[in-house]
Each structure stands twice: as C-alpha cells, then as structure tokens.
Amino acid sequence: MRVKKLVIIPVLAMTLAACGVAEWVKAAQEILPVVLPMVTNMVAAVSLLEGKTVSPTDLNTISQTANQVSADLNLVGQLVNQYQSSPSSTTLSKINYALVDVNTHLNALMPALHISDPATMQKISAISTLITSEVTSMEQILPIVSGSQAQAMSRVAAPLSAAQLKSRYDAIVTQPSTNTDVDAVFAKAVLK
C-alpha cells in the first residue's frame, strides 16, 4: 500500500499542475459547502450536550472556534470566487493564509477543552481532525497548482471529494460510542 501511495502522489501532483488552478477552484467550491455545515452541526450537537457532558465554558470555546473557522471558510469561498473571476497571486496568498487560520483555530480547540466524557471528546476530535485534514489537503495542493510544485510534491494528500467528505463525516457522527446520549445527539448532526 505504501508503494502505491508514493507512486500516486507524484502522478496526482502532475495531474493537478496540468489541470491548474481552475480544477483546484472547482474542487474548493464543491468542498467548502460540505465543510461549513460540518462545523455548524458539530456546534449544534455539542450545545445539546451542555450540562450533560459539555460545560458551558467548553460550549463557549467550541462555539467561538466554530465561528472563527466558519468566518475563515467563508473568506476562502469568497477568495476562491474572486480568484476564479480575476486570477492573481495575491488572492492565492490570501486563500492560503485563510486555510492556515482554519487549521490554527481547529488545532487549538482540543487542548482548550476540559470535557471528561470520552465519547464526546472522540466525536469532537474526529470531526475536527476530518476538517483539518481536508483543509490541509487543499492547502498543500495550492502551491502545486499555482506553479511552485517542488515544495509540495512530496507531501501532498489529495482532498476528498465532497461526497467522500460527507460520507466520512456521517460515519463519524453515526458511529456508536459508549454514551447513548452522545450517540443520539450526534446522530442528529448527519449532513442531509
């Protein structure tokens, strides 16, 4: 499996470089409308657990992080659309900075929480990791499609398609845990 992955990565990078930013823009426009509801649904689910497995302080931390992440993702969407109508390296840099901000906020979330229920932490962690992974993939491909292939070629991971992303998210929120309250709440967070 490792050999296949090492072969696929340069092929993917060359394919993306050939397709250019237009394909990256199309992928981003398909992925962002899936990621934003993931963030919103996570907050909605966690808010239903307030007083059970989530403290008001942790809910506030999660809500603030989600608001920052949502604002950053909305900015990425606006910048992607802006780039599509008027390509510039400045806009690509702004997209990259916004993607970095998303990951910075999400990476700071888990250490800031004090949730003792393992099932709740597992769900929040899995959702945050999925979002971070997808954003990182988008971020790593950006240098390839914008022309600076050398730095990204060896470490690129293809973003999931919108359908794959939705499927993985739904699998996380519907995965049974040891806490039936958590399972019931997160089952409502399935993406439609």
Backbone as JSON Lines, residues from 0, in Angstrom:
{"i":0,"aa":"M","n":[0.82,-1.19,0.0],"ca":[0.0,0.0,0.0],"c":[0.86,1.26,0.0]}
{"i":1,"aa":"R","n":[1.97,1.24,0.76],"ca":[2.86,2.39,0.85],"c":[3.45,2.72,-0.52]}
{"i":2,"aa":"V","n":[3.82,1.69,-1.29],"ca":[4.41,1.91,-2.61],"c":[3.38,2.57,-3.52]}
{"i":3,"aa":"K","n":[2.14,2.1,-3.49],"ca":[1.1,2.7,-4.33],"c":[0.93,4.17,-4.0]}
{"i":4,"aa":"K","n":[0.92,4.52,-2.72],"ca":[0.73,5.9,-2.31],"c":[1.87,6.77,-2.82]}
{"i":5,"aa":"L","n":[3.1,6.27,-2.74],"ca":[4.25,7.04,-3.21],"c":[4.2,7.25,-4.71]}
{"i":6,"aa":"V","n":[3.64,6.32,-5.44],"ca":[3.51,6.45,-6.89],"c":[2.37,7.41,-7.23]}
{"i":7,"aa":"I","n":[1.28,7.32,-6.48],"ca":[0.1,8.12,-6.76],"c":[0.36,9.6,-6.5]}
{"i":8,"aa":"I","n":[1.12,9.93,-5.47],"ca":[1.32,11.33,-5.1],"c":[1.96,12.13,-6.24]}
{"i":9,"aa":"P","n":[3.09,11.69,-6.83],"ca":[3.64,12.48,-7.94],"c":[2.69,12.53,-9.14]}
{"i":10,"aa":"V","n":[1.98,11.44,-9.4],"ca":[1.02,11.44,-10.51],"c":[-0.08,12.45,-10.25]}
{"i":11,"aa":"L","n":[-0.6,12.46,-9.02],"ca":[-1.63,13.43,-8.65],"c":[-1.09,14.84,-8.79]}
{"i":12,"aa":"A","n":[0.11,15.06,-8.32],"ca":[0.69,16.4,-8.39],"c":[0.84,16.86,-9.83]}
{"i":13,"aa":"M","n":[1.33,15.97,-10.69],"ca":[1.49,16.33,-12.09],"c":[0.14,16.58,-12.75]}
{"i":14,"aa":"T","n":[-0.85,15.77,-12.41],"ca":[-2.19,15.95,-12.96],"c":[-2.77,17.28,-12.53]}
{"i":15,"aa":"L","n":[-2.63,17.6,-11.24],"ca":[-3.15,18.87,-10.75],"c":[-2.42,20.05,-11.37]}
{"i":16,"aa":"A","n":[-1.11,19.92,-11.53],"ca":[-0.36,21.01,-12.15],"c":[-0.82,21.21,-13.58]}
{"i":17,"aa":"A","n":[-1.1,20.12,-14.27],"ca":[-1.57,20.22,-15.64],"c":[-2.96,20.84,-15.7]}
{"i":18,"aa":"C","n":[-3.81,20.46,-14.77],"ca":[-5.17,21.0,-14.75],"c":[-5.17,22.45,-14.3]}
{"i":19,"aa":"G","n":[-4.25,22.77,-13.4],"ca":[-4.12,24.13,-12.95],"c":[-5.1,24.51,-11.87]}
{"i":20,"aa":"V","n":[-5.11,25.79,-11.63],"ca":[-5.9,26.35,-10.55],"c":[-7.4,26.19,-10.82]}
{"i":21,"aa":"A","n":[-7.81,26.15,-12.07],"ca":[-9.23,26.02,-12.37],"c":[-9.83,24.77,-11.73]}
{"i":22,"aa":"E","n":[-9.11,23.66,-11.78],"ca":[-9.59,22.43,-11.15],"c":[-9.58,22.55,-9.64]}
{"i":23,"aa":"W","n":[-8.55,23.21,-9.1],"ca":[-8.5,23.41,-7.66],"c":[-9.67,24.28,-7.21]}
{"i":24,"aa":"V","n":[-9.96,25.32,-7.98],"ca":[-11.09,26.2,-7.67],"c":[-12.38,25.41,-7.67]}
{"i":25,"aa":"K","n":[-12.57,24.57,-8.68],"ca":[-13.78,23.76,-8.77],"c":[-13.9,22.83,-7.55]}
{"i":26,"aa":"A","n":[-12.79,22.18,-7.19],"ca":[-12.8,21.28,-6.03],"c":[-13.12,22.05,-4.75]}
{"i":27,"aa":"A","n":[-12.49,23.21,-4.59],"ca":[-12.74,24.02,-3.39],"c":[-14.2,24.46,-3.32]}
{"i":28,"aa":"Q","n":[-14.76,24.82,-4.46],"ca":[-16.17,25.25,-4.49],"c":[-17.12,24.11,-4.16]}
{"i":29,"aa":"E","n":[-16.71,22.88,-4.4],"ca":[-17.55,21.72,-4.05],"c":[-17.35,21.32,-2.59]}
{"i":30,"aa":"I","n":[-16.15,21.46,-2.08],"ca":[-15.82,21.01,-0.73],"c":[-16.31,21.98,0.35]}
{"i":31,"aa":"L","n":[-16.14,23.27,0.13],"ca":[-16.48,24.25,1.15],"c":[-17.94,24.19,1.61]}
{"i":32,"aa":"P","n":[-18.9,23.98,0.69],"ca":[-20.29,23.87,1.15],"c":[-20.57,22.62,1.99]}
{"i":33,"aa":"V","n":[-19.65,21.67,2.01],"ca":[-19.79,20.5,2.87],"c":[-19.12,20.77,4.22]}
{"i":34,"aa":"V","n":[-17.98,21.42,4.21],"ca":[-17.24,21.66,5.44],"c":[-17.99,22.62,6.37]}
{"i":35,"aa":"L","n":[-18.56,23.67,5.83],"ca":[-19.26,24.65,6.68],"c":[-20.39,24.02,7.49]}
{"i":36,"aa":"P","n":[-21.28,23.21,6.91],"ca":[-22.3,22.57,7.74],"c":[-21.73,21.57,8.75]}
{"i":37,"aa":"M","n":[-20.59,20.99,8.45],"ca":[-19.94,20.1,9.42],"c":[-19.62,20.87,10.69]}
{"i":38,"aa":"V","n":[-19.08,22.06,10.53],"ca":[-18.73,22.91,11.67],"c":[-20.0,23.3,12.42]}
{"i":39,"aa":"T","n":[-21.0,23.75,11.69],"ca":[-22.26,24.18,12.3],"c":[-22.94,23.03,13.04]}
{"i":40,"aa":"N","n":[-22.99,21.86,12.42],"ca":[-23.64,20.71,13.04],"c":[-22.9,20.24,14.29]}
{"i":41,"aa":"M","n":[-21.58,20.36,14.28],"ca":[-20.82,19.98,15.47],"c":[-21.22,20.88,16.64]}
{"i":42,"aa":"V","n":[-21.32,22.17,16.4],"ca":[-21.7,23.1,17.47],"c":[-23.13,22.82,17.93]}
{"i":43,"aa":"A","n":[-24.02,22.57,17.01],"ca":[-25.41,22.27,17.37],"c":[-25.48,21.02,18.25]}
{"i":44,"aa":"A","n":[-24.74,19.99,17.87],"ca":[-24.74,18.75,18.65],"c":[-24.16,18.99,20.04]}
{"i":45,"aa":"V","n":[-23.05,19.68,20.1],"ca":[-22.4,19.93,21.39],"c":[-23.3,20.78,22.28]}
{"i":46,"aa":"S","n":[-24.02,21.72,21.7],"ca":[-24.9,22.57,22.51],"c":[-26.01,21.74,23.18]}
{"i":47,"aa":"L","n":[-26.43,20.66,22.52],"ca":[-27.44,19.78,23.12],"c":[-26.87,18.95,24.28]}
{"i":48,"aa":"L","n":[-25.56,18.87,24.35],"ca":[-24.91,18.13,25.43],"c":[-24.5,19.04,26.59]}
{"i":49,"aa":"E","n":[-24.76,20.34,26.45],"ca":[-24.4,21.26,27.53],"c":[-25.11,20.84,28.81]}
{"i":50,"aa":"G","n":[-24.34,20.76,29.87],"ca":[-24.88,20.36,31.17],"c":[-24.87,18.85,31.36]}
{"i":51,"aa":"K","n":[-24.64,18.11,30.29],"ca":[-24.55,16.64,30.4],"c":[-23.09,16.22,30.33]}
{"i":52,"aa":"T","n":[-22.49,16.38,29.16],"ca":[-21.07,16.03,29.01],"c":[-20.22,17.23,28.65]}
{"i":53,"aa":"V","n":[-20.85,18.37,28.4],"ca":[-20.14,19.58,27.99],"c":[-20.5,20.72,28.94]}
{"i":54,"aa":"S","n":[-19.48,21.36,29.46],"ca":[-19.7,22.5,30.36],"c":[-20.03,23.75,29.53]}
{"i":55,"aa":"P","n":[-20.67,24.74,30.15],"ca":[-20.92,25.99,29.44],"c":[-19.63,26.64,28.92]}
{"i":56,"aa":"T","n":[-18.55,26.52,29.68],"ca":[-17.26,27.08,29.26],"c":[-16.75,26.39,27.99]}
{"i":57,"aa":"D","n":[-16.84,25.05,27.97],"ca":[-16.39,24.32,26.79],"c":[-17.29,24.6,25.58]}
{"i":58,"aa":"L","n":[-18.59,24.71,25.81],"ca":[-19.51,25.05,24.72],"c":[-19.13,26.4,24.14]}
{"i":59,"aa":"N","n":[-18.82,27.35,25.0],"ca":[-18.41,28.68,24.55],"c":[-17.12,28.59,23.73]}
{"i":60,"aa":"T","n":[-16.15,27.8,24.19],"ca":[-14.89,27.63,23.46],"c":[-15.15,27.02,22.08]}
{"i":61,"aa":"I","n":[-15.98,25.99,22.04],"ca":[-16.31,25.33,20.77],"c":[-17.05,26.3,19.85]}
{"i":62,"aa":"S","n":[-17.99,27.04,20.39],"ca":[-18.76,28.0,19.59],"c":[-17.86,29.1,19.02]}
{"i":63,"aa":"Q","n":[-16.98,29.64,19.85],"ca":[-16.07,30.68,19.37],"c":[-15.14,30.15,18.29]}
{"i":64,"aa":"T","n":[-14.61,28.95,18.5],"ca":[-13.74,28.35,17.49],"c":[-14.51,28.12,16.2]}
{"i":65,"aa":"A","n":[-15.72,27.59,16.3],"ca":[-16.54,27.34,15.12],"c":[-16.84,28.64,14.38]}
{"i":66,"aa":"N","n":[-17.12,29.7,15.11],"ca":[-17.38,30.99,14.47],"c":[-16.15,31.48,13.71]}
{"i":67,"aa":"Q","n":[-14.97,31.32,14.31],"ca":[-13.73,31.74,13.63],"c":[-13.48,30.88,12.4]}
{"i":68,"aa":"V","n":[-13.67,29.57,12.55],"ca":[-13.45,28.65,11.43],"c":[-14.45,28.95,10.31]}
{"i":69,"aa":"S","n":[-15.7,29.15,10.66],"ca":[-16.72,29.46,9.65],"c":[-16.4,30.77,8.92]}
{"i":70,"aa":"A","n":[-15.97,31.78,9.67],"ca":[-15.6,33.05,9.04],"c":[-14.43,32.85,8.08]}
{"i":71,"aa":"D","n":[-13.44,32.07,8.5],"ca":[-12.28,31.79,7.64],"c":[-12.71,31.01,6.39]}
{"i":72,"aa":"L","n":[-13.58,30.01,6.57],"ca":[-14.03,29.22,5.42],"c":[-14.88,30.05,4.47]}
{"i":73,"aa":"N","n":[-15.7,30.93,5.02],"ca":[-16.47,31.84,4.15],"c":[-15.54,32.76,3.37]}
{"i":74,"aa":"L","n":[-14.49,33.24,4.04],"ca":[-13.5,34.07,3.36],"c":[-12.81,33.28,2.25]}
{"i":75,"aa":"V","n":[-12.45,32.02,2.52],"ca":[-11.84,31.18,1.48],"c":[-12.79,31.09,0.29]}
{"i":76,"aa":"G","n":[-14.07,30.84,0.55],"ca":[-15.04,30.75,-0.53],"c":[-15.11,32.02,-1.36]}
{"i":77,"aa":"Q","n":[-15.13,33.16,-0.68],"ca":[-15.16,34.45,-1.39],"c":[-13.89,34.65,-2.22]}
{"i":78,"aa":"L","n":[-12.75,34.29,-1.62],"ca":[-11.48,34.45,-2.32],"c":[-11.36,33.5,-3.51]}
{"i":79,"aa":"V","n":[-11.85,32.29,-3.36],"ca":[-11.83,31.34,-4.47],"c":[-12.67,31.89,-5.63]}
{"i":80,"aa":"N","n":[-13.84,32.41,-5.32],"ca":[-14.69,33.0,-6.36],"c":[-14.01,34.22,-6.98]}
{"i":81,"aa":"Q","n":[-13.37,35.03,-6.14],"ca":[-12.64,36.2,-6.64],"c":[-11.52,35.76,-7.56]}
{"i":82,"aa":"Y","n":[-10.8,34.72,-7.15],"ca":[-9.69,34.23,-7.98],"c":[-10.2,33.7,-9.31]}
{"i":83,"aa":"Q","n":[-11.35,33.04,-9.27],"ca":[-11.91,32.48,-10.5],"c":[-12.22,33.59,-11.51]}
{"i":84,"aa":"S","n":[-12.71,34.73,-11.03],"ca":[-13.04,35.81,-11.95],"c":[-11.85,36.7,-12.28]}
{"i":85,"aa":"S","n":[-10.86,36.76,-11.38],"ca":[-9.7,37.6,-11.61],"c":[-8.47,36.99,-10.94]}
{"i":86,"aa":"P","n":[-7.81,36.03,-11.62],"ca":[-6.67,35.33,-11.03],"c":[-5.52,36.27,-10.66]}
{"i":87,"aa":"S","n":[-4.99,36.06,-9.44],"ca":[-3.8,36.8,-9.03],"c":[-3.08,36.02,-7.93]}
{"i":88,"aa":"S","n":[-1.78,36.21,-7.86],"ca":[-1.01,35.53,-6.82],"c":[-1.34,36.09,-5.44]}
{"i":89,"aa":"T","n":[-1.75,37.34,-5.37],"ca":[-2.15,37.93,-4.09],"c":[-3.38,37.21,-3.53]}
{"i":90,"aa":"T","n":[-4.33,36.92,-4.38],"ca":[-5.53,36.21,-3.94],"c":[-5.17,34.8,-3.5]}
{"i":91,"aa":"L","n":[-4.28,34.14,-4.23],"ca":[-3.84,32.8,-3.82],"c":[-3.17,32.84,-2.45]}
{"i":92,"aa":"S","n":[-2.38,33.87,-2.2],"ca":[-1.75,34.01,-0.88],"c":[-2.8,34.21,0.21]}
{"i":93,"aa":"K","n":[-3.82,35.0,-0.08],"ca":[-4.89,35.23,0.9],"c":[-5.65,33.94,1.18]}
{"i":94,"aa":"I","n":[-5.88,33.14,0.14],"ca":[-6.55,31.85,0.32],"c":[-5.71,30.97,1.24]}
{"i":95,"aa":"N","n":[-4.42,30.92,0.96],"ca":[-3.52,30.11,1.77],"c":[-3.53,30.55,3.23]}
{"i":96,"aa":"Y","n":[-3.45,31.86,3.47],"ca":[-3.48,32.37,4.86],"c":[-4.78,32.01,5.56]}
{"i":97,"aa":"A","n":[-5.89,32.1,4.84],"ca":[-7.18,31.76,5.45],"c":[-7.25,30.27,5.78]}
{"i":98,"aa":"L","n":[-6.72,29.42,4.91],"ca":[-6.69,27.98,5.19],"c":[-5.8,27.68,6.4]}
{"i":99,"aa":"V","n":[-4.68,28.37,6.49],"ca":[-3.8,28.21,7.66],"c":[-4.54,28.62,8.93]}
{"i":100,"aa":"D","n":[-5.3,29.7,8.86],"ca":[-6.07,30.16,10.02],"c":[-7.09,29.11,10.46]}
{"i":101,"aa":"V","n":[-7.76,28.47,9.5],"ca":[-8.73,27.42,9.84],"c":[-8.03,26.34,10.66]}
{"i":102,"aa":"N","n":[-6.91,25.86,10.17],"ca":[-6.18,24.81,10.88],"c":[-5.65,25.28,12.22]}
{"i":103,"aa":"T","n":[-5.2,26.5,12.3],"ca":[-4.7,27.03,13.56],"c":[-5.81,27.02,14.62]}
{"i":104,"aa":"H","n":[-6.98,27.49,14.24],"ca":[-8.11,27.51,15.18],"c":[-8.53,26.1,15.59]}
{"i":105,"aa":"L","n":[-8.61,25.2,14.62],"ca":[-9.03,23.83,14.94],"c":[-7.99,23.09,15.77]}
{"i":106,"aa":"N","n":[-6.72,23.31,15.47],"ca":[-5.66,22.65,16.25],"c":[-5.61,23.16,17.69]}
{"i":107,"aa":"A","n":[-6.07,24.37,17.93],"ca":[-6.08,24.91,19.3],"c":[-7.31,24.46,20.07]}
{"i":108,"aa":"L","n":[-8.31,23.91,19.39],"ca":[-9.58,23.57,20.04],"c":[-9.43,22.46,21.08]}
{"i":109,"aa":"M","n":[-8.91,21.33,20.69],"ca":[-8.88,20.17,21.59],"c":[-8.11,20.43,22.88]}
{"i":110,"aa":"P","n":[-6.93,21.03,22.83],"ca":[-6.22,21.29,24.09],"c":[-6.95,22.28,25.01]}
{"i":111,"aa":"A","n":[-7.84,23.09,24.45],"ca":[-8.55,24.09,25.25],"c":[-9.77,23.52,25.97]}
{"i":112,"aa":"L","n":[-10.19,22.33,25.58],"ca":[-11.4,21.74,26.16],"c":[-11.09,20.95,27.43]}
{"i":113,"aa":"H","n":[-12.08,20.86,28.3],"ca":[-11.94,20.12,29.55],"c":[-13.07,19.11,29.69]}
{"i":114,"aa":"I","n":[-13.42,18.48,28.6],"ca":[-14.52,17.51,28.58],"c":[-13.98,16.17,29.05]}
{"i":115,"aa":"S","n":[-14.59,15.61,30.07],"ca":[-14.09,14.34,30.62],"c":[-14.75,13.13,29.98]}
{"i":116,"aa":"D","n":[-15.88,13.32,29.28],"ca":[-16.56,12.19,28.65],"c":[-15.81,11.77,27.39]}
{"i":117,"aa":"P","n":[-15.29,10.54,27.35],"ca":[-14.5,10.1,26.19],"c":[-15.3,10.07,24.89]}
{"i":118,"aa":"A","n":[-16.58,9.72,24.96],"ca":[-17.39,9.65,23.74],"c":[-17.55,11.03,23.11]}
{"i":119,"aa":"T","n":[-17.81,12.03,23.93],"ca":[-17.96,13.4,23.42],"c":[-16.64,13.88,22.83]}
{"i":120,"aa":"M","n":[-15.56,13.66,23.55],"ca":[-14.24,14.09,23.05],"c":[-13.89,13.38,21.75]}
{"i":121,"aa":"Q","n":[-14.22,12.11,21.66],"ca":[-13.91,11.35,20.45],"c":[-14.64,11.94,19.24]}
{"i":122,"aa":"K","n":[-15.92,12.26,19.41],"ca":[-16.7,12.82,18.29],"c":[-16.14,14.17,17.87]}
{"i":123,"aa":"I","n":[-15.9,15.05,18.84],"ca":[-15.38,16.38,18.53],"c":[-14.0,16.28,17.88]}
{"i":124,"aa":"S","n":[-13.17,15.43,18.44],"ca":[-11.83,15.24,17.89],"c":[-11.86,14.69,16.47]}
{"i":125,"aa":"A","n":[-12.71,13.7,16.23],"ca":[-12.79,13.09,14.9],"c":[-13.29,14.09,13.86]}
{"i":126,"aa":"I","n":[-14.29,14.89,14.23],"ca":[-14.8,15.89,13.29],"c":[-13.74,16.95,13.03]}
{"i":127,"aa":"S","n":[-13.09,17.43,14.07],"ca":[-12.03,18.44,13.91],"c":[-10.89,17.91,13.05]}
{"i":128,"aa":"T","n":[-10.51,16.66,13.29],"ca":[-9.43,16.05,12.51],"c":[-9.82,15.91,11.04]}
{"i":129,"aa":"L","n":[-11.05,15.51,10.78],"ca":[-11.51,15.38,9.39],"c":[-11.46,16.73,8.68]}
{"i":130,"aa":"I","n":[-11.96,17.76,9.33],"ca":[-11.94,19.1,8.73],"c":[-10.5,19.57,8.52]}
{"i":131,"aa":"T","n":[-9.67,19.4,9.53],"ca":[-8.27,19.81,9.44],"c":[-7.56,19.07,8.3]}
{"i":132,"aa":"S","n":[-7.81,17.79,8.19],"ca":[-7.19,17.0,7.13],"c":[-7.6,17.5,5.75]}
{"i":133,"aa":"E","n":[-8.88,17.8,5.59],"ca":[-9.36,18.27,4.28],"c":[-8.79,19.66,3.97]}
{"i":134,"aa":"V","n":[-8.77,20.53,4.93],"ca":[-8.21,21.87,4.72],"c":[-6.72,21.79,4.43]}
{"i":135,"aa":"T","n":[-6.01,20.92,5.14],"ca":[-4.58,20.73,4.9],"c":[-4.34,20.23,3.48]}
{"i":136,"aa":"S","n":[-5.17,19.3,3.02],"ca":[-5.04,18.8,1.65],"c":[-5.22,19.93,0.64]}
{"i":137,"aa":"M","n":[-6.22,20.76,0.86],"ca":[-6.44,21.89,-0.05],"c":[-5.25,22.85,-0.01]}
{"i":138,"aa":"E","n":[-4.74,23.06,1.18],"ca":[-3.61,23.97,1.37],"c":[-2.36,23.43,0.69]}
{"i":139,"aa":"Q","n":[-2.12,22.12,0.78],"ca":[-0.91,21.53,0.2],"c":[-0.96,21.5,-1.32]}
{"i":140,"aa":"I","n":[-2.14,21.39,-1.87],"ca":[-2.25,21.33,-3.33],"c":[-2.11,22.72,-3.95]}
{"i":141,"aa":"L","n":[-2.46,23.75,-3.22],"ca":[-2.39,25.11,-3.75],"c":[-1.04,25.48,-4.35]}
{"i":142,"aa":"P","n":[0.11,25.18,-3.7],"ca":[1.39,25.51,-4.33],"c":[1.63,24.74,-5.63]}
{"i":143,"aa":"I","n":[1.09,23.55,-5.71],"ca":[1.28,22.76,-6.93],"c":[0.57,23.42,-8.09]}
{"i":144,"aa":"V","n":[-0.7,23.74,-7.89],"ca":[-1.47,24.3,-9.0],"c":[-1.09,25.74,-9.29]}
{"i":145,"aa":"S","n":[-0.45,26.41,-8.34],"ca":[-0.06,27.8,-8.59],"c":[1.36,27.9,-9.14]}
{"i":146,"aa":"G","n":[2.02,26.75,-9.33],"ca":[3.31,26.78,-10.01],"c":[4.52,26.45,-9.17]}
{"i":147,"aa":"S","n":[4.44,26.5,-7.86],"ca":[5.61,26.18,-7.04],"c":[5.53,24.73,-6.58]}
{"i":148,"aa":"Q","n":[5.66,23.82,-7.54],"ca":[5.45,22.39,-7.31],"c":[6.48,21.75,-6.39]}
{"i":149,"aa":"A","n":[7.69,22.15,-6.46],"ca":[8.76,21.44,-5.76],"c":[8.51,21.28,-4.27]}
{"i":150,"aa":"Q","n":[8.04,22.32,-3.62],"ca":[7.88,22.23,-2.17],"c":[6.74,21.32,-1.75]}
{"i":151,"aa":"A","n":[5.75,21.14,-2.58],"ca":[4.57,20.37,-2.17],"c":[4.54,18.97,-2.75]}
{"i":152,"aa":"M","n":[5.3,18.7,-3.76],"ca":[5.2,17.44,-4.49],"c":[5.33,16.21,-3.6]}
{"i":153,"aa":"S","n":[6.24,16.22,-2.66],"ca":[6.49,15.02,-1.88],"c":[5.53,14.82,-0.71]}
{"i":154,"aa":"R","n":[4.74,15.83,-0.35],"ca":[3.91,15.69,0.84],"c":[2.43,15.96,0.59]}
{"i":155,"aa":"V","n":[2.01,15.95,-0.64],"ca":[0.62,16.27,-0.95],"c":[-0.3,15.08,-0.67]}
{"i":156,"aa":"A","n":[-1.45,15.38,-0.14],"ca":[-2.52,14.4,0.05],"c":[-3.74,14.95,-0.64]}
{"i":157,"aa":"A","n":[-4.33,14.17,-1.5],"ca":[-5.48,14.64,-2.26],"c":[-6.66,14.92,-1.34]}
{"i":158,"aa":"P","n":[-7.34,16.04,-1.56],"ca":[-8.55,16.28,-0.78],"c":[-9.61,15.24,-1.15]}
{"i":159,"aa":"L","n":[-10.49,14.98,-0.22],"ca":[-11.61,14.1,-0.51],"c":[-12.57,14.84,-1.43]}
{"i":160,"aa":"S","n":[-13.34,14.09,-2.17],"ca":[-14.41,14.73,-2.94],"c":[-15.48,15.16,-1.94]}
{"i":161,"aa":"A","n":[-16.39,15.98,-2.38],"ca":[-17.48,16.43,-1.49],"c":[-18.28,15.23,-0.98]}
{"i":162,"aa":"A","n":[-18.54,14.27,-1.85],"ca":[-19.31,13.07,-1.45],"c":[-18.53,12.22,-0.45]}
{"i":163,"aa":"Q","n":[-17.23,12.06,-0.68],"ca":[-16.4,11.29,0.26],"c":[-16.32,11.98,1.62]}
{"i":164,"aa":"L","n":[-16.17,13.29,1.6],"ca":[-16.1,14.07,2.83],"c":[-17.39,13.93,3.62]}
{"i":165,"aa":"K","n":[-18.51,14.08,2.95],"ca":[-19.81,13.95,3.59],"c":[-19.98,12.54,4.17]}
{"i":166,"aa":"S","n":[-19.59,11.54,3.42],"ca":[-19.7,10.16,3.87],"c":[-18.86,9.9,5.12]}
{"i":167,"aa":"R","n":[-17.64,10.4,5.13],"ca":[-16.77,10.21,6.31],"c":[-17.31,10.94,7.53]}
{"i":168,"aa":"Y","n":[-17.81,12.14,7.3],"ca":[-18.4,12.9,8.41],"c":[-19.61,12.15,8.97]}
{"i":169,"aa":"D","n":[-20.49,11.72,8.09],"ca":[-21.69,11.0,8.54],"c":[-21.32,9.72,9.29]}
{"i":170,"aa":"A","n":[-20.25,9.05,8.85],"ca":[-19.79,7.85,9.56],"c":[-19.32,8.19,10.97]}
{"i":171,"aa":"I","n":[-18.67,9.33,11.12],"ca":[-18.21,9.76,12.45],"c":[-19.38,10.03,13.37]}
{"i":172,"aa":"V","n":[-20.34,10.81,12.89],"ca":[-21.43,11.22,13.78],"c":[-22.4,10.08,14.09]}
{"i":173,"aa":"T","n":[-22.45,9.05,13.24],"ca":[-23.35,7.92,13.48],"c":[-22.65,6.72,14.11]}
{"i":174,"aa":"Q","n":[-21.35,6.78,14.24],"ca":[-20.58,5.69,14.86],"c":[-21.0,5.54,16.32]}
{"i":175,"aa":"P","n":[-21.45,4.35,16.73],"ca":[-21.85,4.16,18.13],"c":[-20.67,4.33,19.07]}
{"i":176,"aa":"S","n":[-20.96,4.9,20.23],"ca":[-19.94,5.07,21.27],"c":[-20.45,4.41,22.55]}
{"i":177,"aa":"T","n":[-19.78,4.68,23.62],"ca":[-20.18,4.12,24.91],"c":[-21.22,4.98,25.61]}
{"i":178,"aa":"N","n":[-21.6,6.1,25.01],"ca":[-22.55,7.02,25.64],"c":[-23.76,7.19,24.72]}
{"i":179,"aa":"T","n":[-24.9,6.66,25.13],"ca":[-26.1,6.72,24.28],"c":[-26.61,8.14,24.09]}
{"i":180,"aa":"D","n":[-26.43,9.02,25.09],"ca":[-26.83,10.43,24.93],"c":[-26.02,11.09,23.81]}
{"i":181,"aa":"V","n":[-24.73,10.85,23.83],"ca":[-23.85,11.41,22.79],"c":[-24.24,10.86,21.43]}
{"i":182,"aa":"D","n":[-24.49,9.56,21.36],"ca":[-24.88,8.94,20.08],"c":[-26.17,9.56,19.55]}
{"i":183,"aa":"A","n":[-27.16,9.75,20.41],"ca":[-28.44,10.3,19.99],"c":[-28.3,11.73,19.49]}
{"i":184,"aa":"V","n":[-27.5,12.53,20.18],"ca":[-27.3,13.93,19.8],"c":[-26.54,14.03,18.49]}
{"i":185,"aa":"F","n":[-25.44,13.31,18.38],"ca":[-24.63,13.41,17.16],"c":[-25.31,12.78,15.95]}
{"i":186,"aa":"A","n":[-26.19,11.82,16.17],"ca":[-26.94,11.23,15.05],"c":[-27.8,12.28,14.36]}
{"i":187,"aa":"K","n":[-28.18,13.31,15.09],"ca":[-28.96,14.41,14.5],"c":[-28.09,15.34,13.67]}
{"i":188,"aa":"A","n":[-26.78,15.19,13.76],"ca":[-25.85,16.07,13.07],"c":[-25.47,15.56,11.68]}
{"i":189,"aa":"V","n":[-26.13,14.51,11.22],"ca":[-25.85,13.95,9.89],"c":[-26.12,15.03,8.84]}
{"i":190,"aa":"L","n":[-25.26,15.09,7.84],"ca":[-25.46,16.05,6.73],"c":[-26.52,15.52,5.79]}
{"i":191,"aa":"K","n":[-27.42,16.36,5.42],"ca":[-28.51,15.97,4.52],"c":[-28.1,16.14,3.08]}
